[in-house]
């Protein structure tokens, strides 16, 4: 699998699936979650309600339609909220390996990922990047491209440095 990095908006990525950094309720929220729900339209929320009436637990992954997004699917993952005391790094890495497993079930060949938990959930940027890139590199998958989408300059620089060292 090829791991790439771009600076930009995950909602505009021309890929088979985009990964959403969701919350446990699966009803939309802020950050990446809010942007995906806003750009994808009401079909994403309707599918979340139908497929996840009780939400998802931290570290889990599940899929919905992508609604109006250019991608075909949204793979929702729930990262650990460090600011709420969830320090279990394995929950963070399971977001990436779980998303790849869902992508493989779907036959997705290109997947765009945000840096899960690195925003409002407070995970330190350097470790969020290490967890993402190492897990993507080590997880067996049929996905051909895992595209890391950095929203800010600092995240882009840290991702670029880590990926270029592979």
Short mmCIF file of N, CA and C in Angstrom, two decimals:
data_model
loop_
_atom_site.label_atom_id
_atom_site.label_comp_id
_atom_site.label_asym_id
_atom_site.label_seq_id
_atom_site.Cartn_x
_atom_site.Cartn_y
_atom_site.Cartn_z
N UNK A 1 0.85 -1.18 0.00
CA UNK A 1 0.00 0.00 0.00
C UNK A 1 0.89 1.24 0.00
N UNK A 2 0.46 2.23 -0.73
CA UNK A 2 1.16 3.51 -0.79
C UNK A 2 0.48 4.46 0.19
N UNK A 3 1.28 5.08 1.06
CA UNK A 3 0.77 6.08 2.00
C UNK A 3 1.19 7.44 1.48
N UNK A 4 0.22 8.32 1.25
CA UNK A 4 0.49 9.65 0.74
C UNK A 4 -0.06 10.69 1.72
N UNK A 5 0.35 11.93 1.53
CA UNK A 5 -0.17 13.02 2.35
C UNK A 5 -0.51 14.20 1.45
N UNK A 6 -1.64 14.83 1.74
CA UNK A 6 -2.05 16.06 1.07
C UNK A 6 -2.50 17.05 2.14
N UNK A 7 -2.40 18.32 1.82
CA UNK A 7 -2.96 19.33 2.70
C UNK A 7 -4.29 19.73 2.09
N UNK A 8 -5.36 19.70 2.87
CA UNK A 8 -6.63 20.07 2.29
C UNK A 8 -7.82 19.67 3.12
N UNK A 9 -8.92 19.54 2.42
CA UNK A 9 -10.24 19.28 3.00
C UNK A 9 -10.62 17.84 2.68
N UNK A 10 -10.82 17.04 3.70
CA UNK A 10 -11.13 15.62 3.48
C UNK A 10 -12.44 15.42 2.72
N UNK A 11 -13.35 16.40 2.81
CA UNK A 11 -14.65 16.23 2.16
C UNK A 11 -14.58 16.37 0.64
N UNK A 12 -13.47 16.84 0.11
CA UNK A 12 -13.33 17.02 -1.34
C UNK A 12 -12.46 15.95 -1.99
N UNK A 13 -12.01 14.98 -1.23
CA UNK A 13 -11.09 13.98 -1.76
C UNK A 13 -11.80 13.02 -2.72
N UNK A 14 -11.17 12.79 -3.87
CA UNK A 14 -11.70 11.86 -4.88
C UNK A 14 -11.12 10.47 -4.58
N UNK A 15 -11.74 9.78 -3.64
CA UNK A 15 -11.31 8.45 -3.21
C UNK A 15 -12.54 7.56 -3.08
N UNK A 16 -12.29 6.26 -2.90
CA UNK A 16 -13.42 5.35 -2.71
C UNK A 16 -14.12 5.59 -1.37
N UNK A 17 -13.32 5.86 -0.32
CA UNK A 17 -13.89 6.05 1.01
C UNK A 17 -13.12 7.12 1.77
N UNK A 18 -13.85 7.88 2.57
CA UNK A 18 -13.21 8.82 3.50
C UNK A 18 -13.48 8.30 4.91
N UNK A 19 -12.51 8.52 5.77
CA UNK A 19 -12.65 8.12 7.17
C UNK A 19 -13.08 9.34 7.97
N UNK A 20 -14.09 9.14 8.79
CA UNK A 20 -14.62 10.19 9.65
C UNK A 20 -14.19 9.95 11.08
N UNK A 21 -13.60 10.95 11.70
CA UNK A 21 -13.28 10.90 13.13
C UNK A 21 -14.56 11.29 13.88
N UNK A 22 -15.36 10.30 14.19
CA UNK A 22 -16.68 10.50 14.78
C UNK A 22 -16.63 10.46 16.30
N UNK A 23 -17.75 10.76 16.91
CA UNK A 23 -17.88 10.56 18.35
C UNK A 23 -18.74 9.31 18.59
N UNK A 24 -18.80 8.85 19.81
CA UNK A 24 -19.51 7.59 20.11
C UNK A 24 -21.00 7.64 19.78
N UNK A 25 -21.60 8.80 19.82
CA UNK A 25 -23.04 8.90 19.54
C UNK A 25 -23.37 8.68 18.07
N UNK A 26 -22.42 9.00 17.17
CA UNK A 26 -22.62 8.84 15.72
C UNK A 26 -23.77 9.69 15.19
N UNK A 27 -23.86 10.91 15.70
CA UNK A 27 -24.93 11.80 15.26
C UNK A 27 -24.40 13.13 14.73
N UNK A 28 -23.15 13.15 14.33
CA UNK A 28 -22.52 14.39 13.88
C UNK A 28 -21.85 15.08 15.04
N UNK A 29 -21.06 16.06 14.74
CA UNK A 29 -20.33 16.78 15.80
C UNK A 29 -19.54 17.91 15.19
N UNK A 30 -18.38 18.18 15.78
CA UNK A 30 -17.52 19.24 15.29
C UNK A 30 -16.35 18.69 14.50
N UNK A 31 -15.45 19.57 14.10
CA UNK A 31 -14.23 19.17 13.41
C UNK A 31 -14.50 18.39 12.14
N UNK A 32 -13.74 17.32 11.94
CA UNK A 32 -13.89 16.46 10.75
C UNK A 32 -15.31 15.91 10.68
N UNK A 33 -15.85 15.48 11.80
CA UNK A 33 -17.19 14.90 11.85
C UNK A 33 -18.23 15.89 11.34
N UNK A 34 -18.17 17.11 11.84
CA UNK A 34 -19.12 18.14 11.40
C UNK A 34 -18.97 18.47 9.93
N UNK A 35 -17.72 18.54 9.47
CA UNK A 35 -17.47 18.87 8.06
C UNK A 35 -18.01 17.78 7.14
N UNK A 36 -17.81 16.52 7.50
CA UNK A 36 -18.28 15.40 6.68
C UNK A 36 -19.81 15.38 6.64
N UNK A 37 -20.44 15.57 7.78
CA UNK A 37 -21.91 15.59 7.81
C UNK A 37 -22.46 16.78 7.03
N UNK A 38 -21.83 17.95 7.16
CA UNK A 38 -22.31 19.13 6.44
C UNK A 38 -22.15 18.96 4.93
N UNK A 39 -21.00 18.50 4.49
CA UNK A 39 -20.75 18.35 3.05
C UNK A 39 -21.51 17.17 2.45
N UNK A 40 -21.68 16.11 3.22
CA UNK A 40 -22.35 14.92 2.71
C UNK A 40 -23.86 14.99 2.73
N UNK A 41 -24.39 15.91 3.51
CA UNK A 41 -25.83 16.07 3.58
C UNK A 41 -26.51 15.10 4.53
N UNK A 42 -27.84 15.17 4.60
CA UNK A 42 -28.61 14.41 5.59
C UNK A 42 -28.55 12.90 5.42
N UNK A 43 -28.18 12.40 4.25
CA UNK A 43 -28.15 10.95 4.04
C UNK A 43 -27.16 10.26 4.99
N UNK A 44 -26.07 10.94 5.33
CA UNK A 44 -25.08 10.33 6.22
C UNK A 44 -25.67 10.16 7.61
N UNK A 45 -26.29 11.20 8.14
CA UNK A 45 -26.91 11.10 9.46
C UNK A 45 -28.01 10.05 9.47
N UNK A 46 -28.84 10.03 8.44
CA UNK A 46 -29.92 9.03 8.37
C UNK A 46 -29.34 7.62 8.41
N UNK A 47 -28.24 7.39 7.69
CA UNK A 47 -27.61 6.08 7.67
C UNK A 47 -26.97 5.76 9.02
N UNK A 48 -26.37 6.77 9.67
CA UNK A 48 -25.79 6.57 11.01
C UNK A 48 -26.88 6.12 11.99
N UNK A 49 -28.02 6.78 11.95
CA UNK A 49 -29.11 6.43 12.86
C UNK A 49 -29.60 5.01 12.59
N UNK A 50 -29.73 4.66 11.32
CA UNK A 50 -30.22 3.32 10.96
C UNK A 50 -29.22 2.22 11.33
N UNK A 51 -27.94 2.45 11.03
CA UNK A 51 -26.93 1.40 11.24
C UNK A 51 -26.39 1.36 12.67
N UNK A 52 -26.39 2.50 13.34
CA UNK A 52 -25.77 2.60 14.67
C UNK A 52 -26.73 3.24 15.67
N UNK A 53 -27.85 2.58 15.95
CA UNK A 53 -28.82 3.19 16.86
C UNK A 53 -28.24 3.45 18.25
N UNK A 54 -27.23 2.68 18.63
CA UNK A 54 -26.58 2.88 19.93
C UNK A 54 -25.18 3.45 19.79
N UNK A 55 -24.83 3.94 18.60
CA UNK A 55 -23.52 4.51 18.35
C UNK A 55 -22.44 3.45 18.18
N UNK A 56 -21.20 3.88 18.31
CA UNK A 56 -20.03 2.99 18.22
C UNK A 56 -19.16 3.22 19.44
N UNK A 57 -18.44 2.19 19.86
CA UNK A 57 -17.52 2.34 20.98
C UNK A 57 -16.17 2.86 20.48
N UNK A 58 -15.43 3.45 21.38
CA UNK A 58 -14.09 3.94 21.06
C UNK A 58 -13.24 2.81 20.49
N UNK A 59 -12.58 3.11 19.37
CA UNK A 59 -11.73 2.13 18.70
C UNK A 59 -12.42 1.34 17.61
N UNK A 60 -13.74 1.47 17.50
CA UNK A 60 -14.50 0.72 16.50
C UNK A 60 -14.65 1.50 15.20
N UNK A 61 -14.97 0.76 14.14
CA UNK A 61 -15.18 1.35 12.80
C UNK A 61 -16.46 0.80 12.21
N UNK A 62 -17.16 1.63 11.46
CA UNK A 62 -18.37 1.21 10.76
C UNK A 62 -18.59 2.10 9.55
N UNK A 63 -19.43 1.66 8.63
CA UNK A 63 -19.60 2.40 7.38
C UNK A 63 -21.00 2.94 7.19
N UNK A 64 -21.05 4.00 6.39
CA UNK A 64 -22.31 4.54 5.91
C UNK A 64 -22.11 5.00 4.47
N UNK A 65 -23.20 5.39 3.88
CA UNK A 65 -23.14 6.08 2.59
C UNK A 65 -22.31 7.34 2.75
N UNK A 66 -21.86 7.89 1.64
CA UNK A 66 -21.14 9.16 1.66
C UNK A 66 -22.04 10.32 1.26
N UNK A 67 -23.31 10.04 1.00
CA UNK A 67 -24.23 11.12 0.65
C UNK A 67 -23.73 11.90 -0.56
N UNK A 68 -23.59 13.21 -0.39
CA UNK A 68 -23.18 14.10 -1.48
C UNK A 68 -21.67 14.25 -1.63
N UNK A 69 -20.89 13.54 -0.85
CA UNK A 69 -19.43 13.61 -0.98
C UNK A 69 -18.99 12.94 -2.27
N UNK A 70 -17.82 13.30 -2.81
CA UNK A 70 -17.32 12.61 -4.01
C UNK A 70 -16.94 11.15 -3.76
N UNK A 71 -16.66 10.80 -2.51
CA UNK A 71 -16.35 9.41 -2.16
C UNK A 71 -17.63 8.57 -2.22
N UNK A 72 -17.46 7.27 -2.26
CA UNK A 72 -18.61 6.37 -2.29
C UNK A 72 -19.11 6.02 -0.89
N UNK A 73 -18.16 5.91 0.06
CA UNK A 73 -18.51 5.51 1.43
C UNK A 73 -17.82 6.41 2.44
N UNK A 74 -18.39 6.47 3.65
CA UNK A 74 -17.73 7.04 4.81
C UNK A 74 -17.50 5.89 5.79
N UNK A 75 -16.26 5.77 6.23
CA UNK A 75 -15.92 4.81 7.28
C UNK A 75 -15.73 5.62 8.56
N UNK A 76 -16.63 5.43 9.50
CA UNK A 76 -16.61 6.18 10.76
C UNK A 76 -15.76 5.43 11.77
N UNK A 77 -14.89 6.14 12.45
CA UNK A 77 -14.10 5.57 13.55
C UNK A 77 -14.24 6.48 14.75
N UNK A 78 -14.16 5.90 15.94
CA UNK A 78 -14.24 6.68 17.17
C UNK A 78 -12.90 6.58 17.87
N UNK A 79 -12.17 7.67 17.84
CA UNK A 79 -10.86 7.71 18.48
C UNK A 79 -10.97 8.00 19.97
N UNK A 80 -9.90 7.72 20.70
CA UNK A 80 -9.90 8.00 22.14
C UNK A 80 -9.82 9.50 22.41
N UNK A 81 -10.56 9.95 23.39
CA UNK A 81 -10.57 11.36 23.78
C UNK A 81 -9.61 11.53 24.96
N UNK A 82 -8.39 11.95 24.65
CA UNK A 82 -7.37 12.14 25.69
C UNK A 82 -7.82 13.18 26.71
N UNK A 83 -8.49 14.22 26.24
CA UNK A 83 -8.96 15.27 27.15
C UNK A 83 -10.00 14.76 28.14
N UNK A 84 -10.65 13.65 27.84
CA UNK A 84 -11.62 13.05 28.75
C UNK A 84 -10.99 11.90 29.54
N UNK A 85 -9.66 11.74 29.43
CA UNK A 85 -8.96 10.73 30.21
C UNK A 85 -8.73 9.40 29.53
N UNK A 86 -9.10 9.26 28.24
CA UNK A 86 -8.89 8.00 27.53
C UNK A 86 -7.48 8.01 26.93
N UNK A 87 -6.56 7.32 27.59
CA UNK A 87 -5.16 7.31 27.18
C UNK A 87 -4.75 6.02 26.48
N UNK A 88 -5.69 5.16 26.15
CA UNK A 88 -5.39 3.86 25.55
C UNK A 88 -5.02 4.02 24.08
N UNK A 89 -3.72 3.98 23.80
CA UNK A 89 -3.24 4.18 22.43
C UNK A 89 -3.72 3.08 21.49
N UNK A 90 -3.95 1.87 22.02
CA UNK A 90 -4.44 0.78 21.16
C UNK A 90 -5.81 1.11 20.56
N UNK A 91 -6.59 1.93 21.25
CA UNK A 91 -7.88 2.36 20.70
C UNK A 91 -7.67 3.27 19.49
N UNK A 92 -6.60 4.06 19.53
CA UNK A 92 -6.28 4.93 18.41
C UNK A 92 -5.80 4.11 17.22
N UNK A 93 -4.88 3.19 17.43
CA UNK A 93 -4.39 2.39 16.31
C UNK A 93 -5.49 1.50 15.74
N UNK A 94 -6.41 1.05 16.59
CA UNK A 94 -7.49 0.20 16.07
C UNK A 94 -8.43 0.98 15.15
N UNK A 95 -8.46 2.30 15.27
CA UNK A 95 -9.25 3.10 14.33
C UNK A 95 -8.72 2.92 12.91
N UNK A 96 -7.41 2.94 12.75
CA UNK A 96 -6.80 2.81 11.42
C UNK A 96 -6.89 1.37 10.90
N UNK A 97 -6.57 0.39 11.74
CA UNK A 97 -6.64 -1.00 11.28
C UNK A 97 -8.10 -1.40 11.03
N UNK A 98 -9.02 -0.91 11.86
CA UNK A 98 -10.43 -1.20 11.66
C UNK A 98 -10.98 -0.57 10.39
N UNK A 99 -10.54 0.65 10.10
CA UNK A 99 -10.97 1.32 8.86
C UNK A 99 -10.47 0.56 7.65
N UNK A 100 -9.24 0.06 7.71
CA UNK A 100 -8.72 -0.73 6.58
C UNK A 100 -9.50 -2.03 6.42
N UNK A 101 -9.89 -2.65 7.52
CA UNK A 101 -10.68 -3.89 7.45
C UNK A 101 -12.04 -3.62 6.79
N UNK A 102 -12.68 -2.52 7.16
CA UNK A 102 -13.96 -2.15 6.53
C UNK A 102 -13.74 -1.85 5.05
N UNK A 103 -12.67 -1.12 4.73
CA UNK A 103 -12.37 -0.82 3.33
C UNK A 103 -12.18 -2.09 2.53
N UNK A 104 -11.49 -3.08 3.11
CA UNK A 104 -11.29 -4.35 2.41
C UNK A 104 -12.62 -5.06 2.18
N UNK A 105 -13.52 -5.03 3.15
CA UNK A 105 -14.85 -5.64 2.98
C UNK A 105 -15.62 -4.98 1.84
N UNK A 106 -15.42 -3.68 1.68
CA UNK A 106 -16.12 -2.92 0.64
C UNK A 106 -15.46 -3.03 -0.73
N UNK A 107 -14.20 -3.44 -0.75
CA UNK A 107 -13.45 -3.45 -2.00
C UNK A 107 -12.87 -2.09 -2.34
N UNK A 108 -12.79 -1.20 -1.35
CA UNK A 108 -12.24 0.14 -1.57
C UNK A 108 -10.74 0.04 -1.81
N UNK A 109 -10.25 0.77 -2.80
CA UNK A 109 -8.82 0.76 -3.12
C UNK A 109 -8.13 2.05 -2.70
N UNK A 110 -8.88 3.13 -2.50
CA UNK A 110 -8.30 4.39 -2.06
C UNK A 110 -9.12 4.92 -0.89
N UNK A 111 -8.42 5.29 0.18
CA UNK A 111 -9.08 5.74 1.40
C UNK A 111 -8.37 6.99 1.91
N UNK A 112 -9.14 8.02 2.23
CA UNK A 112 -8.60 9.26 2.79
C UNK A 112 -8.84 9.26 4.30
N UNK A 113 -7.78 9.52 5.05
CA UNK A 113 -7.81 9.50 6.51
C UNK A 113 -7.51 10.88 7.08
N UNK A 114 -8.23 11.28 8.14
CA UNK A 114 -7.81 12.43 8.93
C UNK A 114 -6.84 11.92 10.01
N UNK A 115 -6.26 12.83 10.76
CA UNK A 115 -5.50 12.43 11.95
C UNK A 115 -6.50 12.27 13.09
N UNK A 116 -6.87 11.04 13.36
CA UNK A 116 -7.88 10.72 14.36
C UNK A 116 -7.37 11.13 15.75
N UNK A 117 -8.23 11.77 16.50
CA UNK A 117 -8.01 12.19 17.89
C UNK A 117 -7.02 13.33 18.07
N UNK A 118 -6.42 13.84 16.98
CA UNK A 118 -5.40 14.87 17.11
C UNK A 118 -5.96 16.28 17.23
N UNK A 119 -7.24 16.44 17.06
CA UNK A 119 -7.85 17.76 17.17
C UNK A 119 -8.38 18.02 18.56
N UNK A 120 -9.68 18.20 18.66
CA UNK A 120 -10.32 18.55 19.92
C UNK A 120 -10.15 17.44 20.98
N UNK A 121 -9.87 16.21 20.56
CA UNK A 121 -9.66 15.12 21.53
C UNK A 121 -8.29 15.17 22.18
N UNK A 122 -7.39 16.03 21.68
CA UNK A 122 -6.16 16.34 22.38
C UNK A 122 -4.99 15.39 22.28
N UNK A 123 -5.03 14.42 21.37
CA UNK A 123 -3.89 13.49 21.27
C UNK A 123 -2.69 14.27 20.73
N UNK A 124 -1.50 14.11 21.31
CA UNK A 124 -0.32 14.85 20.83
C UNK A 124 -0.04 14.55 19.36
N UNK A 125 0.22 15.61 18.60
CA UNK A 125 0.36 15.50 17.15
C UNK A 125 1.41 14.47 16.74
N UNK A 126 2.59 14.53 17.31
CA UNK A 126 3.66 13.60 16.89
C UNK A 126 3.25 12.15 17.09
N UNK A 127 2.60 11.85 18.22
CA UNK A 127 2.19 10.47 18.47
C UNK A 127 0.99 10.08 17.61
N UNK A 128 0.10 11.03 17.34
CA UNK A 128 -1.04 10.75 16.45
C UNK A 128 -0.54 10.38 15.07
N UNK A 129 0.47 11.09 14.58
CA UNK A 129 1.06 10.80 13.27
C UNK A 129 1.75 9.44 13.30
N UNK A 130 2.53 9.17 14.34
CA UNK A 130 3.23 7.88 14.45
C UNK A 130 2.22 6.73 14.49
N UNK A 131 1.18 6.87 15.28
CA UNK A 131 0.16 5.82 15.38
C UNK A 131 -0.50 5.58 14.03
N UNK A 132 -0.83 6.66 13.32
CA UNK A 132 -1.50 6.53 12.02
C UNK A 132 -0.59 5.86 11.00
N UNK A 133 0.59 6.42 10.79
CA UNK A 133 1.48 5.94 9.74
C UNK A 133 1.97 4.53 10.03
N UNK A 134 2.38 4.27 11.26
CA UNK A 134 2.87 2.92 11.61
C UNK A 134 1.78 1.87 11.42
N UNK A 135 0.57 2.18 11.87
CA UNK A 135 -0.53 1.21 11.74
C UNK A 135 -0.88 0.98 10.28
N UNK A 136 -0.95 2.05 9.50
CA UNK A 136 -1.25 1.89 8.07
C UNK A 136 -0.17 1.06 7.38
N UNK A 137 1.07 1.30 7.73
CA UNK A 137 2.18 0.58 7.11
C UNK A 137 2.19 -0.90 7.49
N UNK A 138 1.80 -1.22 8.72
CA UNK A 138 1.92 -2.58 9.24
C UNK A 138 0.69 -3.45 9.03
N UNK A 139 -0.45 -2.86 8.67
CA UNK A 139 -1.70 -3.61 8.57
C UNK A 139 -1.87 -4.21 7.18
N UNK A 140 -2.00 -5.53 7.07
CA UNK A 140 -2.25 -6.14 5.76
C UNK A 140 -3.60 -5.66 5.22
N UNK A 141 -3.62 -5.31 3.94
CA UNK A 141 -4.84 -4.75 3.34
C UNK A 141 -4.76 -4.86 1.82
N UNK A 142 -5.93 -4.77 1.19
CA UNK A 142 -6.01 -4.68 -0.26
C UNK A 142 -6.09 -3.23 -0.73
N UNK A 143 -6.17 -2.28 0.21
CA UNK A 143 -6.19 -0.87 -0.14
C UNK A 143 -4.87 -0.52 -0.82
N UNK A 144 -4.97 0.21 -1.92
CA UNK A 144 -3.77 0.58 -2.69
C UNK A 144 -3.20 1.92 -2.26
N UNK A 145 -4.07 2.87 -1.87
CA UNK A 145 -3.60 4.16 -1.39
C UNK A 145 -4.32 4.56 -0.11
N UNK A 146 -3.53 4.84 0.92
CA UNK A 146 -4.03 5.44 2.15
C UNK A 146 -3.55 6.89 2.12
N UNK A 147 -4.48 7.80 1.93
CA UNK A 147 -4.15 9.22 1.79
C UNK A 147 -4.42 9.93 3.11
N UNK A 148 -3.37 10.42 3.74
CA UNK A 148 -3.52 11.22 4.96
C UNK A 148 -3.83 12.65 4.53
N UNK A 149 -4.92 13.18 5.06
CA UNK A 149 -5.35 14.54 4.70
C UNK A 149 -5.11 15.44 5.90
N UNK A 150 -4.15 16.34 5.75
CA UNK A 150 -3.80 17.29 6.82
C UNK A 150 -4.58 18.58 6.61
N UNK A 151 -5.27 19.01 7.63
CA UNK A 151 -6.04 20.25 7.53
C UNK A 151 -5.15 21.47 7.75
N UNK A 152 -4.14 21.35 8.60
CA UNK A 152 -3.28 22.49 8.91
C UNK A 152 -1.85 22.27 8.46
N UNK A 153 -1.10 23.37 8.44
CA UNK A 153 0.30 23.32 8.00
C UNK A 153 1.16 22.45 8.91
N UNK A 154 1.02 22.59 10.22
CA UNK A 154 1.86 21.82 11.15
C UNK A 154 1.62 20.33 10.98
N UNK A 155 0.37 19.92 10.90
CA UNK A 155 0.07 18.49 10.71
C UNK A 155 0.66 18.01 9.38
N UNK A 156 0.56 18.83 8.35
CA UNK A 156 1.11 18.43 7.05
C UNK A 156 2.62 18.22 7.14
N UNK A 157 3.32 19.12 7.78
CA UNK A 157 4.78 19.01 7.89
C UNK A 157 5.17 17.75 8.66
N UNK A 158 4.50 17.48 9.77
CA UNK A 158 4.83 16.29 10.58
C UNK A 158 4.50 15.02 9.80
N UNK A 159 3.37 14.99 9.13
CA UNK A 159 3.01 13.82 8.31
C UNK A 159 3.99 13.63 7.16
N UNK A 160 4.32 14.69 6.47
CA UNK A 160 5.24 14.61 5.34
C UNK A 160 6.60 14.07 5.78
N UNK A 161 7.08 14.55 6.90
CA UNK A 161 8.37 14.09 7.41
C UNK A 161 8.32 12.59 7.73
N UNK A 162 7.25 12.16 8.39
CA UNK A 162 7.13 10.74 8.79
C UNK A 162 6.97 9.85 7.57
N UNK A 163 6.15 10.24 6.62
CA UNK A 163 5.91 9.41 5.44
C UNK A 163 7.15 9.36 4.54
N UNK A 164 7.86 10.45 4.41
CA UNK A 164 9.05 10.45 3.56
C UNK A 164 10.17 9.60 4.15
N UNK A 165 10.10 9.31 5.45
CA UNK A 165 11.10 8.47 6.10
C UNK A 165 10.82 6.98 5.90
N UNK A 166 9.68 6.64 5.32
CA UNK A 166 9.35 5.21 5.13
C UNK A 166 10.25 4.56 4.12
#
